[in-house]
Amino acid sequence: MRRLSTALLLALAPSAALADGEMPQMDFSNPLTLDQVGWMAIIIVVLYLVLSRWGLPQMGKVLENRAAIIARDLAAARAAKLEADRAVALLTATLSSARTTAQAEVAKAVADAKAEAGAKAAALNTQLDAKLAEAEARIVAARNAAMAAIKPVASEAAGEMLLKLTGSAPAQEELVRRVDDALAARKAA
Amino acid sequence: MAGPSIDALGQFSLTTGLGPIGRAVNFTNSNEAMLAAAVIILGLFAIGLKAKALVPGRVQALVEVLYEFVHNMCVDTIGEEGRRFFPLVFTIFSFILLGNLIGLFPYFFAFTSHIAVTLALALFVFLFSTGVGFYTHGFGFLKFFVPSGVPGWLLPLLVPIEFISYLSRPVSLSVRLFANMTAGHVMWEVFAGFMLLLTAGLGVFGAIASVVPLGLNVALAALELLVAGLQAYVFAILTCLYLHDAVHMH
């Protein structure tokens, strides 16, 4: 029996709880029900005034300030990146121009050295040529002198040999002419 | 039969607070909770604004999240004009949110469970948005009740419907909040009462069995936390929607 009454009580508890009395929220005969609204109006107006005059503008300023700082930092970073890009471009250009300049310098130096060496060689050649020509001229002169010196000896020797063999000597002019012919024939051979 | 009974509605009854002074000026226990909500909101702002740090601390981050949440809600729903109404919407939202949350704690009064409170807030929103509508558009705001692009012979039917649906706004706005909060707190009280009844009726076995309503109350606590945030959000977003209608008329 006790069990049954407990179960019944449990089953009916929610409806019993609600049916027990009137809802305090609907009890408008209680002056407090409407008076709380008046006090709420005062509290909420004060809350609104303090929030709208002080709290919210201050917080808005904090957020705006942060947004501005972030935007400024981003702009600075972007500018720095542009600057770096420009520096890199400048560096690349400088490097490549320096390389071309250096290559031109090297080529010019090589060409200069070649030209100088060529000029020196040419000068040496002409000098040597001149010395050669001089030497040749000296040889020719020496041979001519030798030849000229050999002619009287030969004609005299020929005159002496003819005189011993035949007992008579041809005329001096005849002898010289024959010796010249003989020498010319030997030279030609 | 004697023993414990469930008094699910006693938690909503109003008394006077703040001692004899409150008794003299009818300052109620619900007003105490309202005062606590306002003090907590302003206290959060006071602490959050102390450092004004570029990288916010916990309290500052909390206030910033609240600020940006309501600000985005205003601007997204109302449009650029929403900035003007932002302090108002923020006040209403934070007041209701803190009221709902405070009400979740034992011995604290849930003032949003009083229809007089929610109806007063809803009527204010209703009258304010209507006033904004007439202020912005003059008597042209009455065209709001004439839906565009419908044949003329339907208008005698549609205009009263529009008008009645407009008038029902404060009712639905206030009853939604009041009913949600009241239902949650009644359920809590009923389940807690079950535990007392079980123990009184069934002794040790009842005490063990009351783990079930206890578990239900724990689950309800999570649900009520969700409802507390959700209903404050719903109230605020509907306020924004009504203001949008008043400003844009469509």
CSV table of C-alpha atoms in Angstrom, one decimal:
chain,number,residue,atom,x,y,z
A,1,MET,CA,0.0,0.0,0.0
A,2,ARG,CA,2.8,2.3,0.9
A,3,ARG,CA,4.6,1.4,-2.3
A,4,LEU,CA,1.5,2.2,-4.3
A,5,SER,CA,1.0,5.5,-2.7
A,6,THR,CA,4.6,6.4,-3.3
A,7,ALA,CA,4.4,5.5,-7.0
A,8,LEU,CA,1.2,7.5,-7.3
A,9,LEU,CA,2.9,10.4,-5.7
A,10,LEU,CA,5.8,10.2,-8.0
A,11,ALA,CA,3.7,9.9,-11.1
A,12,LEU,CA,1.5,12.9,-10.1
A,13,ALA,CA,4.3,15.0,-8.6
A,14,PRO,CA,4.9,17.3,-11.6
A,15,SER,CA,1.3,18.1,-12.2
A,16,ALA,CA,0.7,18.4,-8.5
A,17,ALA,CA,3.7,20.7,-8.3
A,18,LEU,CA,2.3,23.0,-11.0
A,19,ALA,CA,-1.3,22.8,-9.9
A,20,ASP,CA,-0.4,23.3,-6.3
A,21,GLY,CA,-0.5,27.1,-6.5
A,22,GLU,CA,-0.8,29.8,-9.0
A,23,MET,CA,2.4,30.6,-10.9
A,24,PRO,CA,4.1,33.5,-9.1
A,25,GLN,CA,4.9,34.9,-12.5
A,26,MET,CA,1.2,35.4,-13.2
A,27,ASP,CA,0.3,36.8,-9.8
A,28,PHE,CA,-0.2,40.4,-10.8
A,29,SER,CA,-2.0,41.1,-7.6
A,30,ASN,CA,1.4,41.0,-6.0
A,31,PRO,CA,2.8,44.6,-6.3
A,32,LEU,CA,6.3,43.1,-6.6
A,33,THR,CA,5.6,41.6,-9.9
A,34,LEU,CA,5.3,44.9,-11.6
A,35,ASP,CA,7.6,46.8,-9.3
A,36,GLN,CA,10.5,44.6,-10.4
A,37,VAL,CA,10.0,46.0,-13.9
A,38,GLY,CA,10.5,49.5,-12.7
A,39,TRP,CA,13.7,48.6,-10.9
A,40,MET,CA,14.8,46.7,-14.0
A,41,ALA,CA,14.2,49.8,-16.1
A,42,ILE,CA,16.5,51.8,-13.8
A,43,ILE,CA,19.2,49.1,-13.8
A,44,ILE,CA,19.1,48.5,-17.5
A,45,VAL,CA,19.2,52.3,-18.3
A,46,VAL,CA,22.2,52.8,-16.1
A,47,LEU,CA,23.8,49.7,-17.7
A,48,TYR,CA,23.1,51.1,-21.1
A,49,LEU,CA,24.5,54.5,-20.3
A,50,VAL,CA,27.7,53.2,-18.8
A,51,LEU,CA,28.2,50.6,-21.6
A,52,SER,CA,27.5,53.1,-24.4
A,53,ARG,CA,29.5,56.0,-22.9
A,54,TRP,CA,32.4,54.1,-21.5
A,55,GLY,CA,32.7,50.3,-21.9
A,56,LEU,CA,31.8,49.8,-25.6
A,57,PRO,CA,33.7,52.8,-27.1
A,58,GLN,CA,36.8,51.9,-25.1
A,59,MET,CA,36.7,48.3,-26.2
A,60,GLY,CA,36.0,49.5,-29.8
A,61,LYS,CA,39.1,51.7,-29.6
A,62,VAL,CA,41.2,48.8,-28.4
A,63,LEU,CA,40.0,46.6,-31.3
A,64,GLU,CA,40.5,49.5,-33.8
A,65,ASN,CA,43.9,50.2,-32.4
A,66,ARG,CA,44.9,46.5,-32.8
A,67,ALA,CA,43.5,46.4,-36.4
A,68,ALA,CA,45.5,49.5,-37.2
A,69,ILE,CA,48.7,48.1,-35.7
A,70,ILE,CA,48.2,44.9,-37.6
A,71,ALA,CA,47.5,46.7,-40.9
A,72,ARG,CA,50.6,49.0,-40.3
A,73,ASP,CA,52.8,46.0,-39.6
A,74,LEU,CA,51.6,44.2,-42.6
A,75,ALA,CA,52.2,47.3,-44.8
A,76,ALA,CA,55.7,47.6,-43.3
A,77,ALA,CA,56.4,43.9,-44.0
A,78,ARG,CA,55.1,44.3,-47.5
A,79,ALA,CA,57.3,47.4,-48.1
A,80,ALA,CA,60.3,45.5,-46.6
A,81,LYS,CA,59.7,42.7,-49.0
A,82,LEU,CA,59.5,45.0,-51.9
A,83,GLU,CA,62.7,46.7,-50.8
A,84,ALA,CA,64.4,43.2,-50.5
A,85,ASP,CA,63.1,42.2,-53.9
A,86,ARG,CA,64.5,45.4,-55.4
A,87,ALA,CA,67.8,44.9,-53.6
A,88,VAL,CA,68.0,41.3,-55.0
A,89,ALA,CA,67.2,42.6,-58.5
A,90,LEU,CA,69.9,45.3,-58.1
A,91,LEU,CA,72.4,42.7,-56.9
A,92,THR,CA,71.6,40.3,-59.8
A,93,ALA,CA,71.9,43.2,-62.3
A,94,THR,CA,75.2,44.3,-60.7
A,95,LEU,CA,76.6,40.8,-60.7
A,96,SER,CA,75.7,40.2,-64.3
A,97,SER,CA,77.1,43.6,-65.4
A,98,ALA,CA,80.3,43.0,-63.4
A,99,ARG,CA,80.6,39.6,-65.1
A,100,THR,CA,80.2,41.1,-68.6
A,101,THR,CA,82.6,43.9,-67.7
A,102,ALA,CA,85.2,41.4,-66.4
A,103,GLN,CA,84.8,39.2,-69.4
A,104,ALA,CA,85.3,42.2,-71.7
A,105,GLU,CA,88.3,43.2,-69.7
A,106,VAL,CA,89.8,39.8,-69.9
A,107,ALA,CA,89.1,39.6,-73.6
A,108,LYS,CA,90.7,43.0,-74.1
A,109,ALA,CA,93.7,42.1,-72.1
A,110,VAL,CA,94.1,38.9,-74.1
A,111,ALA,CA,93.8,40.8,-77.3
A,112,ASP,CA,96.2,43.5,-76.1
A,113,ALA,CA,98.7,40.9,-75.1
A,114,LYS,CA,98.3,39.1,-78.4
A,115,ALA,CA,98.8,42.4,-80.3
A,116,GLU,CA,101.8,43.4,-78.3
A,117,ALA,CA,103.3,39.9,-78.7
A,118,GLY,CA,102.6,40.2,-82.5
A,119,ALA,CA,104.2,43.6,-82.7
A,120,LYS,CA,107.2,42.5,-80.7
A,121,ALA,CA,107.6,39.5,-82.9
A,122,ALA,CA,107.2,41.6,-86.0
A,123,ALA,CA,109.8,44.1,-84.8
A,124,LEU,CA,112.2,41.2,-83.9
A,125,ASN,CA,111.6,39.7,-87.4
A,126,THR,CA,112.4,43.0,-89.1
A,127,GLN,CA,115.5,43.4,-87.0
A,128,LEU,CA,116.6,39.9,-87.7
A,129,ASP,CA,115.7,40.4,-91.4
A,130,ALA,CA,117.8,43.5,-91.4
A,131,LYS,CA,120.7,41.7,-89.7
A,132,LEU,CA,120.4,38.8,-92.1
A,133,ALA,CA,120.4,41.2,-95.0
A,134,GLU,CA,123.4,42.9,-93.6
A,135,ALA,CA,125.2,39.6,-93.1
A,136,GLU,CA,124.3,38.5,-96.5
A,137,ALA,CA,125.5,41.8,-97.9
A,138,ARG,CA,128.7,41.3,-96.0
A,139,ILE,CA,129.1,37.8,-97.3
A,140,VAL,CA,128.4,39.0,-100.9
A,141,ALA,CA,131.0,41.8,-100.4
A,142,ALA,CA,133.5,39.4,-98.9
A,143,ARG,CA,132.9,36.9,-101.8
A,144,ASN,CA,133.2,39.7,-104.3
A,145,ALA,CA,136.3,40.9,-102.7
A,146,ALA,CA,137.6,37.4,-102.7
A,147,MET,CA,136.6,37.0,-106.3
A,148,ALA,CA,138.2,40.2,-107.2
A,149,ALA,CA,141.3,39.2,-105.4
A,150,ILE,CA,141.4,35.8,-107.1
A,151,LYS,CA,141.2,37.2,-110.6
A,152,PRO,CA,144.8,38.7,-110.8
A,153,VAL,CA,146.2,35.7,-109.1
A,154,ALA,CA,144.5,33.4,-111.5
A,155,SER,CA,145.5,35.4,-114.6
A,156,GLU,CA,149.1,35.7,-113.4
A,157,ALA,CA,149.2,32.0,-112.6
A,158,ALA,CA,147.7,31.2,-116.1
A,159,GLY,CA,150.2,33.5,-117.7
A,160,GLU,CA,153.1,31.9,-115.9
A,161,MET,CA,151.8,28.3,-116.7
A,162,LEU,CA,151.4,29.3,-120.4
A,163,LEU,CA,154.8,30.8,-120.5
A,164,LYS,CA,156.4,27.6,-119.1
A,165,LEU,CA,154.4,25.4,-121.4
A,166,THR,CA,154.5,27.3,-124.6
A,167,GLY,CA,157.3,29.7,-124.0
A,168,SER,CA,155.2,32.7,-124.9
A,169,ALA,CA,152.6,34.5,-122.9
A,170,PRO,CA,149.5,35.9,-124.4
A,171,ALA,CA,148.6,39.5,-123.9
A,172,GLN,CA,147.5,40.5,-120.4
A,173,GLU,CA,144.0,41.6,-121.5
A,174,GLU,CA,143.4,38.3,-123.2
A,175,LEU,CA,144.3,36.4,-120.0
A,176,VAL,CA,142.0,38.5,-117.8
A,177,ARG,CA,139.1,38.0,-120.3
A,178,ARG,CA,139.5,34.2,-120.3
A,179,VAL,CA,139.8,34.0,-116.6
A,180,ASP,CA,136.5,36.0,-116.3
A,181,ASP,CA,134.8,33.7,-118.7
A,182,ALA,CA,136.0,30.7,-116.8
A,183,LEU,CA,134.8,32.1,-113.5
A,184,ALA,CA,131.5,33.1,-115.0
A,185,ALA,CA,131.0,29.5,-116.4
A,186,ARG,CA,131.8,28.0,-113.0
A,187,LYS,CA,129.4,30.3,-111.3
A,188,ALA,CA,126.7,29.4,-113.8
A,189,ALA,CA,127.4,25.8,-113.2
B,1,MET,CA,0.3,12.1,4.5
B,2,ALA,CA,3.2,14.1,5.7
B,3,GLY,CA,6.6,14.3,4.1
B,4,PRO,CA,8.4,16.2,1.4
B,5,SER,CA,6.4,17.5,-1.6
B,6,ILE,CA,7.6,19.2,-4.7
B,7,ASP,CA,7.2,22.9,-4.8
B,8,ALA,CA,8.4,23.6,-8.3
B,9,LEU,CA,7.0,27.1,-8.5
B,10,GLY,CA,8.2,28.5,-5.2
B,11,GLN,CA,11.6,29.3,-6.7
B,12,PHE,CA,9.8,32.0,-8.9
B,13,SER,CA,8.0,33.8,-6.0
B,14,LEU,CA,9.1,37.3,-5.5
B,15,THR,CA,10.3,38.7,-2.2
B,16,THR,CA,12.0,41.9,-1.3
B,17,GLY,CA,15.8,42.0,-1.3
B,18,LEU,CA,18.5,44.3,0.2
B,19,GLY,CA,16.9,44.1,3.7
B,20,PRO,CA,14.7,46.9,5.1
B,21,ILE,CA,15.7,49.4,2.4
B,22,GLY,CA,14.6,47.0,-0.3
B,23,ARG,CA,11.4,46.3,1.6
B,24,ALA,CA,10.6,50.0,1.7
B,25,VAL,CA,11.1,50.6,-2.1
B,26,ASN,CA,9.9,47.1,-3.3
B,27,PHE,CA,13.4,46.2,-4.6
B,28,THR,CA,12.8,42.5,-5.3
B,29,ASN,CA,15.1,39.4,-5.3
B,30,SER,CA,14.8,39.4,-9.1
B,31,ASN,CA,16.2,43.0,-9.0
B,32,GLU,CA,19.1,41.7,-6.9
B,33,ALA,CA,19.9,39.3,-9.7
B,34,MET,CA,19.5,42.0,-12.3
B,35,LEU,CA,21.9,44.2,-10.3
B,36,ALA,CA,24.3,41.3,-10.1
B,37,ALA,CA,24.1,40.8,-13.8
B,38,ALA,CA,24.8,44.5,-14.5
B,39,VAL,CA,27.7,44.5,-12.0
B,40,ILE,CA,29.2,41.4,-13.5
B,41,ILE,CA,29.0,42.9,-17.0
B,42,LEU,CA,30.5,46.2,-16.0
B,43,GLY,CA,33.1,44.4,-13.8
B,44,LEU,CA,34.1,42.3,-16.8
B,45,PHE,CA,34.6,45.5,-18.8
B,46,ALA,CA,36.5,47.2,-16.0
B,47,ILE,CA,38.9,44.2,-15.7
B,48,GLY,CA,39.1,43.7,-19.5
B,49,LEU,CA,39.8,47.3,-20.2
B,50,LYS,CA,42.5,47.7,-17.5
B,51,ALA,CA,45.4,46.5,-19.6
B,52,LYS,CA,44.1,47.4,-23.1
B,53,ALA,CA,46.7,45.0,-24.3
B,54,LEU,CA,47.6,44.4,-27.9
B,55,VAL,CA,47.6,40.7,-27.0
B,56,PRO,CA,44.6,40.4,-24.7
B,57,GLY,CA,44.5,38.5,-21.5
B,58,ARG,CA,41.6,36.1,-20.6
B,59,VAL,CA,39.1,38.6,-19.4
B,60,GLN,CA,39.9,41.1,-22.1
B,61,ALA,CA,39.6,38.3,-24.7
B,62,LEU,CA,36.2,37.3,-23.2
B,63,VAL,CA,34.9,40.9,-23.5
B,64,GLU,CA,36.4,41.3,-27.0
B,65,VAL,CA,34.7,38.1,-28.1
B,66,LEU,CA,31.4,39.3,-26.7
B,67,TYR,CA,31.9,42.7,-28.3
B,68,GLU,CA,32.7,41.4,-31.7
B,69,PHE,CA,30.0,38.7,-31.6
B,70,VAL,CA,27.3,41.3,-30.9
B,71,HIS,CA,28.9,43.8,-33.3
B,72,ASN,CA,29.0,41.3,-36.2
B,73,MET,CA,25.4,40.3,-35.4
B,74,CYS,CA,24.3,43.9,-35.6
B,75,VAL,CA,26.1,44.8,-38.8
B,76,ASP,CA,25.3,41.5,-40.5
B,77,THR,CA,21.6,41.6,-39.7
B,78,ILE,CA,20.8,45.3,-39.7
B,79,GLY,CA,23.5,46.5,-42.1
B,80,GLU,CA,25.8,49.5,-41.7
B,81,GLU,CA,23.0,51.3,-39.8
B,82,GLY,CA,23.3,48.6,-37.2
B,83,ARG,CA,26.3,50.4,-35.7
B,84,ARG,CA,23.9,53.0,-34.2
B,85,PHE,CA,21.9,50.3,-32.4
B,86,PHE,CA,24.9,48.3,-31.3
B,87,PRO,CA,25.1,49.6,-27.7
B,88,LEU,CA,21.4,48.9,-27.3
B,89,VAL,CA,21.6,45.4,-28.7
B,90,PHE,CA,24.7,44.7,-26.6
B,91,THR,CA,23.0,45.9,-23.4
B,92,ILE,CA,19.9,43.7,-24.0
B,93,PHE,CA,22.0,40.7,-25.0
B,94,SER,CA,24.4,40.8,-22.2
B,95,PHE,CA,21.7,41.6,-19.6
B,96,ILE,CA,19.6,38.6,-20.7
B,97,LEU,CA,22.6,36.3,-21.1
B,98,LEU,CA,23.9,37.1,-17.6
B,99,GLY,CA,20.4,36.8,-16.2
B,100,ASN,CA,20.0,33.4,-17.7
B,101,LEU,CA,23.4,32.3,-16.5
B,102,ILE,CA,23.0,33.7,-13.0
B,103,GLY,CA,19.7,31.9,-12.7
B,104,LEU,CA,21.4,28.5,-13.3
B,105,PHE,CA,23.2,28.8,-9.9
B,106,PRO,CA,21.5,27.6,-6.8
B,107,TYR,CA,20.0,30.3,-4.6
B,108,PHE,CA,20.1,32.8,-7.5
B,109,PHE,CA,17.0,34.1,-9.0
B,110,ALA,CA,16.4,33.6,-12.7
B,111,PHE,CA,14.7,37.0,-13.5
B,112,THR,CA,14.2,36.0,-17.2
B,113,SER,CA,11.7,33.4,-16.0
B,114,HIS,CA,9.3,36.2,-15.1
B,115,ILE,CA,6.8,37.1,-17.9
B,116,ALA,CA,6.6,40.6,-16.6
B,117,VAL,CA,10.3,41.1,-17.1
B,118,THR,CA,10.5,39.5,-20.6
B,119,LEU,CA,7.3,41.2,-21.7
B,120,ALA,CA,8.7,44.6,-20.6
B,121,LEU,CA,11.9,43.9,-22.6
B,122,ALA,CA,10.0,42.6,-25.6
B,123,LEU,CA,7.6,45.6,-25.6
B,124,PHE,CA,10.4,48.0,-25.4
B,125,VAL,CA,12.1,46.3,-28.4
B,126,PHE,CA,8.8,46.3,-30.2
B,127,LEU,CA,8.0,49.9,-29.5
B,128,PHE,CA,11.5,51.0,-30.2
B,129,SER,CA,11.8,49.3,-33.5
B,130,THR,CA,8.3,50.6,-34.5
B,131,GLY,CA,9.5,54.1,-33.5
B,132,VAL,CA,12.7,53.7,-35.6
B,133,GLY,CA,10.5,52.6,-38.5
B,134,PHE,CA,8.3,55.7,-38.3
B,135,TYR,CA,11.3,58.0,-37.6
B,136,THR,CA,13.1,56.6,-40.7
B,137,HIS,CA,10.2,56.4,-43.2
B,138,GLY,CA,7.5,58.6,-41.7
B,139,PHE,CA,4.1,57.4,-42.5
B,140,GLY,CA,5.5,55.4,-45.4
B,141,PHE,CA,6.4,52.8,-42.8
B,142,LEU,CA,2.8,51.8,-42.9
B,143,LYS,CA,3.6,50.3,-46.4
B,144,PHE,CA,5.4,47.7,-44.4
B,145,PHE,CA,2.1,46.0,-43.9
B,146,VAL,CA,1.4,45.9,-47.6
B,147,PRO,CA,3.3,43.0,-49.1
B,148,SER,CA,4.6,44.0,-52.6
B,149,GLY,CA,3.9,42.0,-55.7
B,150,VAL,CA,0.6,40.5,-54.7
B,151,PRO,CA,-2.7,41.1,-56.6
B,152,GLY,CA,-4.9,43.9,-55.2
B,153,TRP,CA,-7.9,41.7,-54.3
B,154,LEU,CA,-5.7,39.8,-51.8
B,155,LEU,CA,-4.7,42.9,-49.9
B,156,PRO,CA,-7.8,43.1,-47.7
B,157,LEU,CA,-6.9,39.6,-46.5
B,158,LEU,CA,-3.1,40.0,-46.3
B,159,VAL,CA,-2.8,43.4,-44.7
B,160,PRO,CA,-4.7,42.3,-41.5
B,161,ILE,CA,-2.6,39.1,-41.4
B,162,GLU,CA,0.6,41.2,-41.7
B,163,PHE,CA,-0.6,43.6,-39.0
B,164,ILE,CA,-1.5,40.8,-36.6
B,165,SER,CA,1.8,39.0,-37.2
B,166,TYR,CA,3.5,42.3,-36.5
B,167,LEU,CA,1.6,42.8,-33.3
B,168,SER,CA,2.3,39.2,-32.1
B,169,ARG,CA,6.1,39.9,-32.2
B,170,PRO,CA,6.4,41.1,-28.6
B,171,VAL,CA,4.2,38.2,-27.4
B,172,SER,CA,6.3,35.5,-29.1
B,173,LEU,CA,9.5,37.3,-28.2
B,174,SER,CA,8.7,37.4,-24.5
B,175,VAL,CA,6.9,34.1,-24.1
B,176,ARG,CA,9.7,32.2,-25.8
B,177,LEU,CA,12.3,33.4,-23.3
B,178,PHE,CA,10.0,33.2,-20.3
B,179,ALA,CA,8.7,29.7,-21.2
B,180,ASN,CA,12.2,28.3,-21.9
B,181,MET,CA,13.6,29.5,-18.6
B,182,THR,CA,10.6,28.6,-16.5
B,183,ALA,CA,10.4,25.1,-18.1
B,184,GLY,CA,14.0,24.4,-17.4
B,185,HIS,CA,13.9,25.5,-13.8
B,186,VAL,CA,10.6,23.6,-13.1
B,187,MET,CA,12.1,20.4,-14.6
B,188,TRP,CA,15.2,20.9,-12.4
B,189,GLU,CA,13.1,21.3,-9.3
B,190,VAL,CA,10.8,18.4,-10.2
B,191,PHE,CA,13.7,16.0,-10.7
B,192,ALA,CA,15.4,17.2,-7.5
B,193,GLY,CA,12.0,16.7,-5.7
B,194,PHE,CA,11.9,13.2,-7.0
B,195,MET,CA,15.1,12.4,-5.1
B,196,LEU,CA,13.5,13.6,-1.9
B,197,LEU,CA,10.3,11.6,-2.5
B,198,LEU,CA,12.2,8.5,-3.5
B,199,THR,CA,14.3,8.6,-0.4
B,200,ALA,CA,11.3,9.4,1.9
B,201,GLY,CA,9.2,6.7,0.3
B,202,LEU,CA,11.5,3.8,-0.4
B,203,GLY,CA,14.3,4.3,2.2
B,204,VAL,CA,17.8,3.1,1.2
B,205,PHE,CA,16.6,1.6,-2.1
B,206,GLY,CA,15.0,5.0,-2.9
B,207,ALA,CA,18.2,6.8,-2.0
B,208,ILE,CA,20.1,4.5,-4.5
B,209,ALA,CA,17.4,4.9,-7.1
B,210,SER,CA,17.6,8.7,-6.9
B,211,VAL,CA,20.8,8.5,-8.8
B,212,VAL,CA,18.6,8.4,-11.9
B,213,PRO,CA,17.0,11.8,-11.3
B,214,LEU,CA,20.3,13.2,-10.2
B,215,GLY,CA,21.9,12.1,-13.5
B,216,LEU,CA,18.9,13.6,-15.4
B,217,ASN,CA,19.5,16.9,-13.5
B,218,VAL,CA,23.2,16.8,-14.5
B,219,ALA,CA,22.2,16.4,-18.1
B,220,LEU,CA,19.6,19.1,-17.7
B,221,ALA,CA,22.3,21.4,-16.4
B,222,ALA,CA,24.2,21.1,-19.7
B,223,LEU,CA,21.0,21.6,-21.6
B,224,GLU,CA,20.0,24.7,-19.5
B,225,LEU,CA,23.5,26.1,-20.1
B,226,LEU,CA,22.9,25.8,-23.8
B,227,VAL,CA,19.4,27.2,-23.5
B,228,ALA,CA,20.7,30.2,-21.5
B,229,GLY,CA,23.0,31.2,-24.3
B,230,LEU,CA,20.7,30.3,-27.1
B,231,GLN,CA,17.7,32.2,-25.8
B,232,ALA,CA,19.8,35.3,-25.1
B,233,TYR,CA,21.1,35.0,-28.7
B,234,VAL,CA,17.6,34.5,-30.1
B,235,PHE,CA,16.3,37.5,-28.3
B,236,ALA,CA,19.2,39.7,-29.5
B,237,ILE,CA,19.0,38.4,-33.1
B,238,LEU,CA,15.2,39.0,-33.3
B,239,THR,CA,15.8,42.5,-31.9
B,240,CYS,CA,18.2,43.0,-34.8
B,241,LEU,CA,15.8,41.6,-37.3
B,242,TYR,CA,13.0,43.9,-36.1
B,243,LEU,CA,15.4,46.8,-36.3
B,244,HIS,CA,16.3,45.7,-39.8
B,245,ASP,CA,12.7,45.7,-40.8
B,246,ALA,CA,12.3,49.1,-39.3
B,247,VAL,CA,15.3,50.5,-41.2
B,248,HIS,CA,14.9,48.7,-44.5
B,249,MET,CA,11.2,47.9,-44.6
B,250,HIS,CA,11.6,44.5,-46.2
